[in-house]
Each structure stands twice: as C-alpha cells, then as structure tokens.
Coordinates of C-alpha atoms and ligand atoms in Angstrom, one line a residue:
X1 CA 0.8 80.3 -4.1
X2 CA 0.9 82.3 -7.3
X3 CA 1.1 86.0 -7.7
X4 CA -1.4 87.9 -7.6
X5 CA -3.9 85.4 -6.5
X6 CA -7.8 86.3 -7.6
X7 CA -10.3 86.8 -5.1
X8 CA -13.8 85.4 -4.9
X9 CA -15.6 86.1 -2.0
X10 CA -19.3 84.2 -2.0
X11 CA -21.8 85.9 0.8
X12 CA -25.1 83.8 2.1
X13 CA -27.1 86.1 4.0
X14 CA -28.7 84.1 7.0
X15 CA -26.3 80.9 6.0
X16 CA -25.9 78.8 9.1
X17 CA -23.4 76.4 8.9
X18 CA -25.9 74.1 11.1
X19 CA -27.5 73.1 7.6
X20 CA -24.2 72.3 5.5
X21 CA -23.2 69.2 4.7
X22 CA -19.6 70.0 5.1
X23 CA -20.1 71.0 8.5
X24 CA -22.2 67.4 10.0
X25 CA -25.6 67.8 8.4
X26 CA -27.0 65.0 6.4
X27 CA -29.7 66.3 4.6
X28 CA -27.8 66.7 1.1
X29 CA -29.0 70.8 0.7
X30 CA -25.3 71.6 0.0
X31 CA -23.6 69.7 -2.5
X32 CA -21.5 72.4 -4.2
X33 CA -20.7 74.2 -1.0
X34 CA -19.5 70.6 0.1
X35 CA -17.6 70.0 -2.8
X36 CA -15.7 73.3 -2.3
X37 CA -15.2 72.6 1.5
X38 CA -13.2 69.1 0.7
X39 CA -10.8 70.9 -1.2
X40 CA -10.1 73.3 1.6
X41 CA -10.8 74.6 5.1
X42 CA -13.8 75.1 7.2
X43 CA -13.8 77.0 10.2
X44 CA -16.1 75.9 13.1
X45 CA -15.8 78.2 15.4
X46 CA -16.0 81.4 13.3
X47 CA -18.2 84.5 14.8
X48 CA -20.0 87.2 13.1
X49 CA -19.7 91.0 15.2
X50 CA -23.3 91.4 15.3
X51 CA -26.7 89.2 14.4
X52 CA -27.9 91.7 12.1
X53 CA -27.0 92.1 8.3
X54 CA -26.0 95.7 8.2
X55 CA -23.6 96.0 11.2
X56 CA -22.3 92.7 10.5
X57 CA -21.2 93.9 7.3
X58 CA -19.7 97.7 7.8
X59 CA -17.6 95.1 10.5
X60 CA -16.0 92.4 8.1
X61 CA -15.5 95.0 4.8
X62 CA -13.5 97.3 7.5
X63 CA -12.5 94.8 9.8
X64 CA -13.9 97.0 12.9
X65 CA -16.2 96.7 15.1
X66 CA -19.5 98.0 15.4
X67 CA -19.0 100.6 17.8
X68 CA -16.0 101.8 15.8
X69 CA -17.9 101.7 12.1
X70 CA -21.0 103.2 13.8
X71 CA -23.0 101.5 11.5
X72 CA -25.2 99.9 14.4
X73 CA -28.5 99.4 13.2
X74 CA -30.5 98.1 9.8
X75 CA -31.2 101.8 8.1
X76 CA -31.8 104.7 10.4
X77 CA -29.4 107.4 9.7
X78 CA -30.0 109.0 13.0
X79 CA -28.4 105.6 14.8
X80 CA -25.7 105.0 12.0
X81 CA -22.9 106.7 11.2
X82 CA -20.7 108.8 9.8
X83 CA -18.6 106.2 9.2
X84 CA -15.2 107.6 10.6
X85 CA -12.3 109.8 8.8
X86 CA -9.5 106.6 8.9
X87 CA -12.0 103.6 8.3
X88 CA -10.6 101.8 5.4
X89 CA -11.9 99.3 3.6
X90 CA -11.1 95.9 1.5
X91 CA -12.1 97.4 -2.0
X92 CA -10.5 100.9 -1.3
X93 CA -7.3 98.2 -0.1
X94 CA -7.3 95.8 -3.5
X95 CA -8.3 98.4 -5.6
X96 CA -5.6 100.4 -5.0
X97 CA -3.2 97.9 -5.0
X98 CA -4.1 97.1 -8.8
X99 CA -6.7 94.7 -8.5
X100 CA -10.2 95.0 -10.3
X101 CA -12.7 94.9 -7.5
X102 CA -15.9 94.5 -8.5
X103 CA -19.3 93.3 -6.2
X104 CA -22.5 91.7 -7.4
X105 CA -25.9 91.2 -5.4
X106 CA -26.8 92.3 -2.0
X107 CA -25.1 95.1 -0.9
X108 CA -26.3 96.3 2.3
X109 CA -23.2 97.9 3.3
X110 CA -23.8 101.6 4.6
X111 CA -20.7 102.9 2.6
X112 CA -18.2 100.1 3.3
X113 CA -18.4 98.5 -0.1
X114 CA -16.1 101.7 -1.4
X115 CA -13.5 100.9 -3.4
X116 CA -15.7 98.1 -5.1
X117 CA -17.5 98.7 -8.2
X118 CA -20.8 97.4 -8.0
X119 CA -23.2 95.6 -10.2
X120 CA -26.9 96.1 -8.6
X121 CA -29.3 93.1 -8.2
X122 CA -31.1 92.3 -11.3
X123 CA -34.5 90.2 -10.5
X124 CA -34.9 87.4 -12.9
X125 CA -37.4 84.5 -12.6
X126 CA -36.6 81.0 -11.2
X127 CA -36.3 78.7 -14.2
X128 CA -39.1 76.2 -12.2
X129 CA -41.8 76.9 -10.4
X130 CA -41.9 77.4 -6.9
X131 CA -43.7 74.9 -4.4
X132 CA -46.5 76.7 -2.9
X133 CA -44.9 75.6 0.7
X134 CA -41.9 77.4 -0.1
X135 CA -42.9 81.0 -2.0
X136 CA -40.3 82.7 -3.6
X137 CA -39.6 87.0 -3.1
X138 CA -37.4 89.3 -4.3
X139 CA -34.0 87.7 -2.4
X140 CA -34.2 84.4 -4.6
X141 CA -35.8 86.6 -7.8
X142 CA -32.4 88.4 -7.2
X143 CA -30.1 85.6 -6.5
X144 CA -31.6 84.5 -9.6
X145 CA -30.1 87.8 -11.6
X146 CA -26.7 87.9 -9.5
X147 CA -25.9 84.1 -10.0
X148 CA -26.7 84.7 -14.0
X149 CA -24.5 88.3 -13.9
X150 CA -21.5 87.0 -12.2
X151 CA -21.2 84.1 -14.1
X152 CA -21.5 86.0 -17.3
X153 CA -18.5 87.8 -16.0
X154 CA -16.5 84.8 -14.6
X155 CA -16.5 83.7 -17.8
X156 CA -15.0 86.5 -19.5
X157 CA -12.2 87.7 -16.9
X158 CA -10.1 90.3 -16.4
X159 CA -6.5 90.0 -17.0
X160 CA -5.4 91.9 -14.1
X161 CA -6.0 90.2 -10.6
X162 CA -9.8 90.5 -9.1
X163 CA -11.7 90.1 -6.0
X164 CA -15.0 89.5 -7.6
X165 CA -18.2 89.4 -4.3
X166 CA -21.0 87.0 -4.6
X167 CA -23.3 87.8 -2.7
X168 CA -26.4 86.4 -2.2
X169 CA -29.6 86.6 -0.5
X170 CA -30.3 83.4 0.5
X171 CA -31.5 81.5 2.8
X172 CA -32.7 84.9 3.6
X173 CA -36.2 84.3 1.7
X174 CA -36.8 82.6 5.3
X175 CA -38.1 86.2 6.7
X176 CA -40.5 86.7 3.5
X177 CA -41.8 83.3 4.3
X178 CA -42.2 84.0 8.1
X179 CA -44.3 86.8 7.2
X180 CA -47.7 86.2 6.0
X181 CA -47.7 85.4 2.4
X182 CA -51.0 87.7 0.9
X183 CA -50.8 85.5 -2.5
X184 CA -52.1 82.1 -0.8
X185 CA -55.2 81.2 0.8
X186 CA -53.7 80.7 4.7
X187 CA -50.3 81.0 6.6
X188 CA -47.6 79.7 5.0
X189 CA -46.1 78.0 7.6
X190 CA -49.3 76.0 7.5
X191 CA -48.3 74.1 3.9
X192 CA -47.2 70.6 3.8
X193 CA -43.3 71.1 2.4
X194 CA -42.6 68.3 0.0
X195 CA -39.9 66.9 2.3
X196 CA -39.6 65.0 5.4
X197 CA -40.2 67.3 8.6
X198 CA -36.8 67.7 10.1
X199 CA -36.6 67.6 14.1
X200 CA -37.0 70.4 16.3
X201 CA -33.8 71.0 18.2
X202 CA -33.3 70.0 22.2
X203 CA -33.0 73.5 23.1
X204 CA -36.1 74.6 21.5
X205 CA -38.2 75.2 24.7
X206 CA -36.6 77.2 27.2
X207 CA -37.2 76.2 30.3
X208 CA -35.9 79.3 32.2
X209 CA -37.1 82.5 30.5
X210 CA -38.0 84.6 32.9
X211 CA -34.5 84.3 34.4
X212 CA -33.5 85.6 30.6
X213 CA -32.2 88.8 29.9
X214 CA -35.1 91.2 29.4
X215 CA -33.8 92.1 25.5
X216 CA -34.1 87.9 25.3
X217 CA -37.6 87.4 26.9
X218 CA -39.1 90.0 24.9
X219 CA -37.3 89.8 21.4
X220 CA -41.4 89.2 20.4
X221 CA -41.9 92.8 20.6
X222 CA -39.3 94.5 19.2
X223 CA -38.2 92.0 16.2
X224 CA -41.4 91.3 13.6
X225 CA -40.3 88.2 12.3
X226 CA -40.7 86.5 16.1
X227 CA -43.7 88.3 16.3
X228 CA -45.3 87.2 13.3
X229 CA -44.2 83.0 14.6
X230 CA -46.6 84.0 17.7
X231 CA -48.8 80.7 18.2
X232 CA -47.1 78.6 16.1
X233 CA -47.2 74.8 16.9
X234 CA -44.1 72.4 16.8
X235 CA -45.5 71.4 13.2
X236 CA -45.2 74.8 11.9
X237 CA -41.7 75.8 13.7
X238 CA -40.3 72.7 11.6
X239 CA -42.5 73.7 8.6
X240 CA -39.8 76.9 9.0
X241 CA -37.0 74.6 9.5
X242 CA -37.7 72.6 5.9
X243 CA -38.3 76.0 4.4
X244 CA -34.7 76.9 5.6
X245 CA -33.1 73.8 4.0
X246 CA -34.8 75.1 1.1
X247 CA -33.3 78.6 1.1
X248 CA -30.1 77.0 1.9
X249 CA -30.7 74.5 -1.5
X250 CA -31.5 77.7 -3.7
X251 CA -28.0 79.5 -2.7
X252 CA -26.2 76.2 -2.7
X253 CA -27.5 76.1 -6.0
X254 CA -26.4 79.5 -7.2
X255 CA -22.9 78.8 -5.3
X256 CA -22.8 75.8 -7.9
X257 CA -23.1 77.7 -11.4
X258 CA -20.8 80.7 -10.1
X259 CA -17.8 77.6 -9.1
X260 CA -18.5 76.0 -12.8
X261 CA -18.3 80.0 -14.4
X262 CA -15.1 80.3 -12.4
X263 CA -13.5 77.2 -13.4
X264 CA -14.5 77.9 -17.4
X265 CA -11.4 79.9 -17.3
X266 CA -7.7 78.9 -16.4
X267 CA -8.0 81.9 -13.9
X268 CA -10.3 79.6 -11.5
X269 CA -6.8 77.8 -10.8
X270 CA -5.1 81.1 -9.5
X271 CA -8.6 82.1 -7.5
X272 CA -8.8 82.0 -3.6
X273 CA -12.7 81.3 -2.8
X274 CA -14.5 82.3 0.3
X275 CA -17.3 81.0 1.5
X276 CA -19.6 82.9 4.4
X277 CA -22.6 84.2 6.0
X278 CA -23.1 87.6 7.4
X279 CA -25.0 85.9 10.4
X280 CA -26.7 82.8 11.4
X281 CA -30.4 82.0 11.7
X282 CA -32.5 80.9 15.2
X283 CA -33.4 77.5 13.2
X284 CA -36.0 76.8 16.1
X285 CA -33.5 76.9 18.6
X286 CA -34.5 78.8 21.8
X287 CA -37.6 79.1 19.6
X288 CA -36.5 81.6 17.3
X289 CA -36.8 82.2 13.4
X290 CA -34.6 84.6 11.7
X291 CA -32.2 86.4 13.8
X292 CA -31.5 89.3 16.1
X293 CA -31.0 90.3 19.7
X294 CA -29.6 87.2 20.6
X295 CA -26.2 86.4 20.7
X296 CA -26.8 82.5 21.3
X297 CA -24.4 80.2 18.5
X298 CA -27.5 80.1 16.2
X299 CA -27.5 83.9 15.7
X300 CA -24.0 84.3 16.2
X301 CA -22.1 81.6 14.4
X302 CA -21.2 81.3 11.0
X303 CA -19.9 78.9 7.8
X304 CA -16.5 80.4 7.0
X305 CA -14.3 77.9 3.9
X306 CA -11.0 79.2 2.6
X307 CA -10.1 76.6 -0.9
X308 CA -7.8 77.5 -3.3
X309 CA -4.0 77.7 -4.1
X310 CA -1.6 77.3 -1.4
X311 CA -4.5 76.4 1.3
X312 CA -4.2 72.8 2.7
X313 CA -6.9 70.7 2.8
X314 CA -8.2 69.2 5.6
X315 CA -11.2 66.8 5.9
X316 CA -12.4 68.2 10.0
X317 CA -14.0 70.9 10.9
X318 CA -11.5 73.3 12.7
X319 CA -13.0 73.8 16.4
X320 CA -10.1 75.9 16.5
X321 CA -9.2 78.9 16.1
X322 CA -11.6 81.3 17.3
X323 CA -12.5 83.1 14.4
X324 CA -14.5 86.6 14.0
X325 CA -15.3 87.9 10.9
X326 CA -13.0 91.2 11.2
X327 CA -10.6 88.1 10.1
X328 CA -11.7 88.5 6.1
X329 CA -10.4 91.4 5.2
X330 CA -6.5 90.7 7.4
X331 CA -6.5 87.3 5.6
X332 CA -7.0 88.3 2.2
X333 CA -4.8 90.9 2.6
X334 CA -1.7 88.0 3.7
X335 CA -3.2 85.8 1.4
X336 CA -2.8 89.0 -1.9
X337 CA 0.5 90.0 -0.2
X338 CA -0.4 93.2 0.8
X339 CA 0.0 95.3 4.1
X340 CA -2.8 95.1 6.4
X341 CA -4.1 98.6 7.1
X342 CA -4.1 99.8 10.7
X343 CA -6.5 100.4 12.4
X344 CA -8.2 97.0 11.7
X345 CA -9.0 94.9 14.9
X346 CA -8.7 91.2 12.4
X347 CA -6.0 88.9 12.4
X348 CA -5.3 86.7 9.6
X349 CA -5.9 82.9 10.0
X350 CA -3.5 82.1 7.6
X351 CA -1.2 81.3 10.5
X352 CA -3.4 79.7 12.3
X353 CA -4.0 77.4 8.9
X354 CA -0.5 76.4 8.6
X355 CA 0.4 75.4 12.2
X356 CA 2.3 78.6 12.8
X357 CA 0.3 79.9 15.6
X358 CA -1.4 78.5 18.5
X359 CA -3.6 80.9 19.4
X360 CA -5.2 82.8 17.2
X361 CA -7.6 84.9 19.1
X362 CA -8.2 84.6 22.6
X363 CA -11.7 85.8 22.6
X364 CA -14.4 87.2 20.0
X365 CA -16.8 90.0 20.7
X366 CA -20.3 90.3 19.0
X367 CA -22.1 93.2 19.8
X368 CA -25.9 94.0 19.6
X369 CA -27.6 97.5 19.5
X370 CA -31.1 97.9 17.5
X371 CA -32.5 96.9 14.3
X372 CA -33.9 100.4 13.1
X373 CA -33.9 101.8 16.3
X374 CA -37.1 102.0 18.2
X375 CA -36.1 99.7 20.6
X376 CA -32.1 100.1 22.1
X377 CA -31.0 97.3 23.8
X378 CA -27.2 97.5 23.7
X379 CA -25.7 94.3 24.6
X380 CA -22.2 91.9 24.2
X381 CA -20.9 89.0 23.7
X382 CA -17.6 87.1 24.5
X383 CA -16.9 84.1 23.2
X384 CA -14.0 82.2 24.4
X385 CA -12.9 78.4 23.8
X386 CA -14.6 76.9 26.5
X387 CA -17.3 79.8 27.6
X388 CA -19.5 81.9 26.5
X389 CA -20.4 85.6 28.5
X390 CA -23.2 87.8 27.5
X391 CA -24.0 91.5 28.8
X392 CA -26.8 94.0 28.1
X393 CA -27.5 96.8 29.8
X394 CA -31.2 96.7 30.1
X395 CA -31.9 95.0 33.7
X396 CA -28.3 94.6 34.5
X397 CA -28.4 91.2 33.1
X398 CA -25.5 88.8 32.5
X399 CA -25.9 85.0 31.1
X400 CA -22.8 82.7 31.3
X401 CA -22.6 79.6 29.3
X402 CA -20.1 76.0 29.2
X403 CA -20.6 76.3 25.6
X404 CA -18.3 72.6 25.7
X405 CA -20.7 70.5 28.1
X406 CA -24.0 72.8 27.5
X407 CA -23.5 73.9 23.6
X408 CA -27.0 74.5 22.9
X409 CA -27.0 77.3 25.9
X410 CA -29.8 75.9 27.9
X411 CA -28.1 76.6 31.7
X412 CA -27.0 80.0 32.7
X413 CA -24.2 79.7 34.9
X414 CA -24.3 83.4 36.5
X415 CA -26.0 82.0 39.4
X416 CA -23.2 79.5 40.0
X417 CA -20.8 80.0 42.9
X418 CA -18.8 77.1 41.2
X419 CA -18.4 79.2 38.4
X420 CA -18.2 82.8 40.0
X421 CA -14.1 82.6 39.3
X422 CA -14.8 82.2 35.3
X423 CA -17.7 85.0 35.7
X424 CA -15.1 87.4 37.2
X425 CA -12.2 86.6 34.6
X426 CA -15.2 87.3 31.4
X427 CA -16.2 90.4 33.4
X428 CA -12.7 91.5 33.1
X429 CA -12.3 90.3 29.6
X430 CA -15.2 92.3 28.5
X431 CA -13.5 95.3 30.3
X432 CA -10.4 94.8 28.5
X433 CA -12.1 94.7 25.6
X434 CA -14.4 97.7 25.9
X435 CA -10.8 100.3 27.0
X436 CA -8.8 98.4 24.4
X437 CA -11.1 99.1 21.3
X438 CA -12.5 102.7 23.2
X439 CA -15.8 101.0 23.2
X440 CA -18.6 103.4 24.6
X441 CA -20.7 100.0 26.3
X442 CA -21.1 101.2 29.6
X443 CA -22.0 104.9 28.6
X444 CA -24.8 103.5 26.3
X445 CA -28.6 104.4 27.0
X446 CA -31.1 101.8 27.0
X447 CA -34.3 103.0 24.9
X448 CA -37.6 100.9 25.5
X449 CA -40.5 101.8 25.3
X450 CA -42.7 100.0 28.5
X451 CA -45.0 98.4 26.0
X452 CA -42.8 96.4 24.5
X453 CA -42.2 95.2 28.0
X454 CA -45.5 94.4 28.6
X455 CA -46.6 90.7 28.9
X456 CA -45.1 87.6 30.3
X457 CA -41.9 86.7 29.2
X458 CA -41.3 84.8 27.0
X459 CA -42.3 84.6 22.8
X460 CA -45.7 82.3 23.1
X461 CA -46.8 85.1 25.5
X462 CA -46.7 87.8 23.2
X463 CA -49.8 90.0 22.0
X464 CA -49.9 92.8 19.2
X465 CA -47.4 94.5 17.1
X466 CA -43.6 94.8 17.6
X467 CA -42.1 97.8 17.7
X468 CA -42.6 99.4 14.7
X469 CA -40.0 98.8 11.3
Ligands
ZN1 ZN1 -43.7 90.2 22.9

C-alpha cells in the first residue's frame, strides 16, 4: 500500500446486498458495483447496529453503539442525544491527521459527521424520464445532484490525502413509492413495471405470527410504510420488489460515474473504495417493505466491499468474518495508518482479510429502540456464526434462529428443549454484552400505546393509521 492512501467511502441508503450481482443475484441491476467487487472483497456476513438510518449512522461514523451515541431514534430530540463528551468520530480522526475530509449527499447523521466538511444535496432532474411504475422523489432528484457534485470534485483533487463520502439515497426512493403517489391516477404499486415480476421470497408468509414478538406482529401500526402495504396482493408486494431493483439500478448507476470521476485522475490508483448500506430493506420477506423493528437478515444485513491498493482480491463472498458496521471507521483507520481512538467498540477486518486472524468477532449486536418515538419498543439482536438471538422487552419475548439450516428465519427455536443449551449460552452472550458496553437494556421502559396493539396480529390484519410520524 502507498502512503497516505485516499478514502472513498460510497453510502446506499436501504442497499441490500440481496439485489447485487456481486453477491448471487442475477438480474444485472449492478454492474458497476460488480465490477468494483471483482477487484476486491465482499463481505457476507456484515451487520448494521440498528435497522433505521439515523442510529445506524451516529454507530458506524463513531464506531459505538446506539446506546452509547444516544442517537436512537429518526429525529426526536427528546429521545436522541447529547451525543457524549469522548465520542469521536472518523472526520474529527482524518481530519486531524491531515487529510481533507469532505461529505457529499445524505447526511442524516445527528452531529457525527463532525470533522467532515459537507457539501448539501443539490436536487437536479433525471436526464430521462421516469417510468410512471417507478416515480421518482427527492432521494433520486438528489442522488442526481450528489453524483454530478462529487464527480465534479473527483475530477479536480486535492493534493493532500482525502476521504471523500458518497452518499446516496437510493434504493431509498422505495418508501416514497410505498406511499401513495398523489401525481397518478391510482396506487402505485398497482402499475405494470416494465420488467419481469421477480418472485416473492419462501419466507414471505409467516406462518407463525402470533407466536411473534409483539414489536413484530404489530410493526403495521407503529411503522407507516407497512401500514400503507395493508391489502396488498402477491402482485403488488412484487410490483415493490421490481421497484427496488430499480432503486438499486439508479444508485448502481450513480456508483458508476463517481468510479469513472475517480479514475480520471492518477489519484484513483492510491484511493481505497468502500462500498455499503446503512441498513437493509424487508424485500417481501416476512412480508415487509422498507425497514424497521425487525432485526430479521433483510433489515439487518448489509453489502460491505473493500477494493483498492494493498486489498486482495477474492472472487467468493466472505461468510466469514462476522462483521458489524462499528468495523468502518477501525479499518480505515489501519488501512490510513493511524491510531484507532478508544473508546470505539469496531475492530478492523484488515486482519481478518489477510489471514491473520481467525476470529474476528465472535458475535454482532444490532439494537432497536423507536423511529421518532411514539411507539418504544427496545429490542436486541445477537448474531453469531451459526445462530441468531433476538430480545425485546415488550411481552418478554425471545426468538431464536439456525440461521445455517433455517436462513430465511421461518422457525423460532425458543420453544425447543433441543436447543434450550444454545438459548442459555445467547442469554448469556447478550448479558455479557449489555455489562461490557454499560448497556442500559434491561432498565429500558417500553412505551405503547394499547391501540397500536389493537387487532390481530399480524400486517394483513391491520386497520387505520400507525402511530403518528
Ligand atoms: Zn397494525
């Protein structure tokens, strides 16, 4: 590797690595992201800290968790922060190290982007018209100004060392289409894409939902999006899921004229690149859209590629490590040479990469709270090699899953006396977990209000609002 390595760090909001072609899919939506993949690593078993684009954020630009960033919900002040006296972040890192930090696009960040200059979204319109099956709002009319900006400024770059941030909306434009779209003449989800349907997934009905954890049954009522796909057919729910390659197309797209800006330059040889998503999307799965609540693989799991100087290329998907995306900001600090600050809870899976490490992490945690916070519904995750343990407080409930022979999460194994041995160790993992990293779990309170509880479980049931934005 060469000194003082550039940065560039490419964001897809809602990018699920379910839809890339690097990662197994075949439907061609992700050329340049493929390209970029074969020259590198992917990651396959890489974990955001929470399903929600805030949290998930203040997490991987300080490389703490939720709890510790207290940036826990979408927007409410009164649930988020301060953010504490010794969080430190990437750009405050880099930037005082003598790099030129600077972000473009989606921000999002609740303070955590300090140290980074930023350049604001600039809307600009798509250069062809949108098909009236897939409408286009402000997250692709932005992508649209943030892929133009940061190219502009590829092309023209520094001579000191720079982590440059792409990051983009998209596939995000999935929750503006889930709404109801006021400029056409019926539901969106109701026009015929100009693609072939793709299938609904085998773990799209669930058979078991009132044996769900209440948060799960009833994500209807307190997350809009899930609310607004009430009464959807099959046809529509993969309507959504062609809409979604779509989204995916549009930032594959912009992904494609920042790489070409980059490589205009001799400084795209001596440029690390990063590819990720904040989250992952419900693609029909369990019969969600968007994300949320959850903390099944489709909300959960994310794309995370590493290409550039000094990393080897390798043509599989790594099932291992575990990765969590408090990783970023550890790695890039190996990769720049630079001390990682403490307290970060990341490792760096530069190790791992190189065969110097066997282990990685043992176990990720993902944590869930609120999304503006009306409804609190604290909850966590942990992920380990062969299992997967979920815990939320409302109703005491616990879901266990063999994410190797049941990967689409369809079997909770809580009930199990075979498996009441692996219960008890996750139980004590999630123990560890909560003393080691002074997390407040157990002392949380639940906040829900009983009609938001109200109907038979599961989504098809629901009637009326969710809880309000
Ligand atoms: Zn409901």
């Amino acid at each position: 590797m060469s000194e003082s390595p550039n940065i560039l760090v490419i964001i897809s909001d809602h990018l699920s690595p379910e839809v890339i072609g690097a990662y197994g899919d075949l439907r061609g939506c992700t050329p340049n992201i493929d390209r970029l993949a074969a020259q590198g690593v992917k990651f396959g078993s890489a974990y955001a800290n929470c399903p929600l684009c805030q949290p998930s954020r203040a997490s991987f630009w300080s490389s703490r968790y939720p709890h510790e960033t207290r940036v826990l919900s979408n927007g409410r002040k009164h649930v988020n922060g301060p953010l504490p006296d010794d969080l430190r972040t990437l750009g405050e890192v880099f930037s005082e190290a003598g790099y030129r930090t600077i972000h473009f696009g989606k921000e999002h960040d609740f303070g955590t982007l300090r140290g980074f200059e930023r350049v604001a979204s600039d809307p600009r319109p798509s250069q062809e018209e949108p098909h009236p099956a897939w409408p286009e709002h402000g997250d692709t009319l932005n992508d649209n100004g943030t892929g133009e900006v940061i190219s502009e400024w590829l092309r023209n770059p520094d001579r000191q060392p720079f982590v440059a941030v792409a990051d983009l909306n998209n596939p995000h434009d999935i929750c503006g289409w889930t709404g109801v779209n006021q400029s056409l003449d019926g539901p969106v989800e109701n026009v015929p894409p100009p693609m072939d349907l793709p299938s609904l997934p085998n773990n799209f009905y669930v058979e078991d939902m009132a044996q769900r954890p209440l948060p799960v049954q009833y994500i209807c009522c307190t997350h809009r999006r899930l609310a607004q796909a009430t009464g959807w057919t099959e046809e529509n729910y993969r309507h959504y899921l062609a809409a979604y390659y779509h989204y995916t197309y549009l930032a594959d797209q912009a992904v494609g004229n920042i790489m070409d800006a980059l490589h205009a330059t001799a400084a795209g040889d001596n440029t690390l690149v990063v590819v990720m998503g904040d989250h992952g999307d419900g693609m029909a799965h369990h019969g969600m859209v968007t994300k949320q609540v959850s903390l099944y693989e489709e909300t959960t799991r994310v794309p995370f590629i590493l290409a550039g100087p000094g990393i080897p290329q390798r043509d599989e998907v790594l099932t291992e490590p575990l990765v969590s995306l408090l990783d970023l900001f550890p790695t890039l600090c190996d990769y720049a040479g630079l001390a990682v600050p403490s307290p970060t809870r990341g490792a760096s899976v530069l190790p791992a990469i190189r065969g110097e490490r066997d282990r990685h992490h043992t176990y990720i945690v993902a944590e869930w709270h609120t999304e503006w916070g009306f409804t609190v519904s604290p909850g966590r995750m942990v992920r380990t090699r062969q299992f997967k343990y979920i815990r939320y407080l409302e109703g005491e409930s616990e879901e266990l899953y063999d994410m190797i022979n049941d990967p689409g999460e369809t079997r909770n194994l809580v009930p199990d006396s075979p498996y009441s041995a692996v219960l008890a160790e996750h139980r004590q993992l999630l123990q560890e977990h909560l003393r080691e990293t002074a997390d407040p779990f157990e002392e949380l309170e639940v906040q829900v209000a009983p009609c938001w509880r109200h109907h038979a479980p599961g989504y098809w049931n629901h009637t009326g609002p969710a809880a309000p934005m």
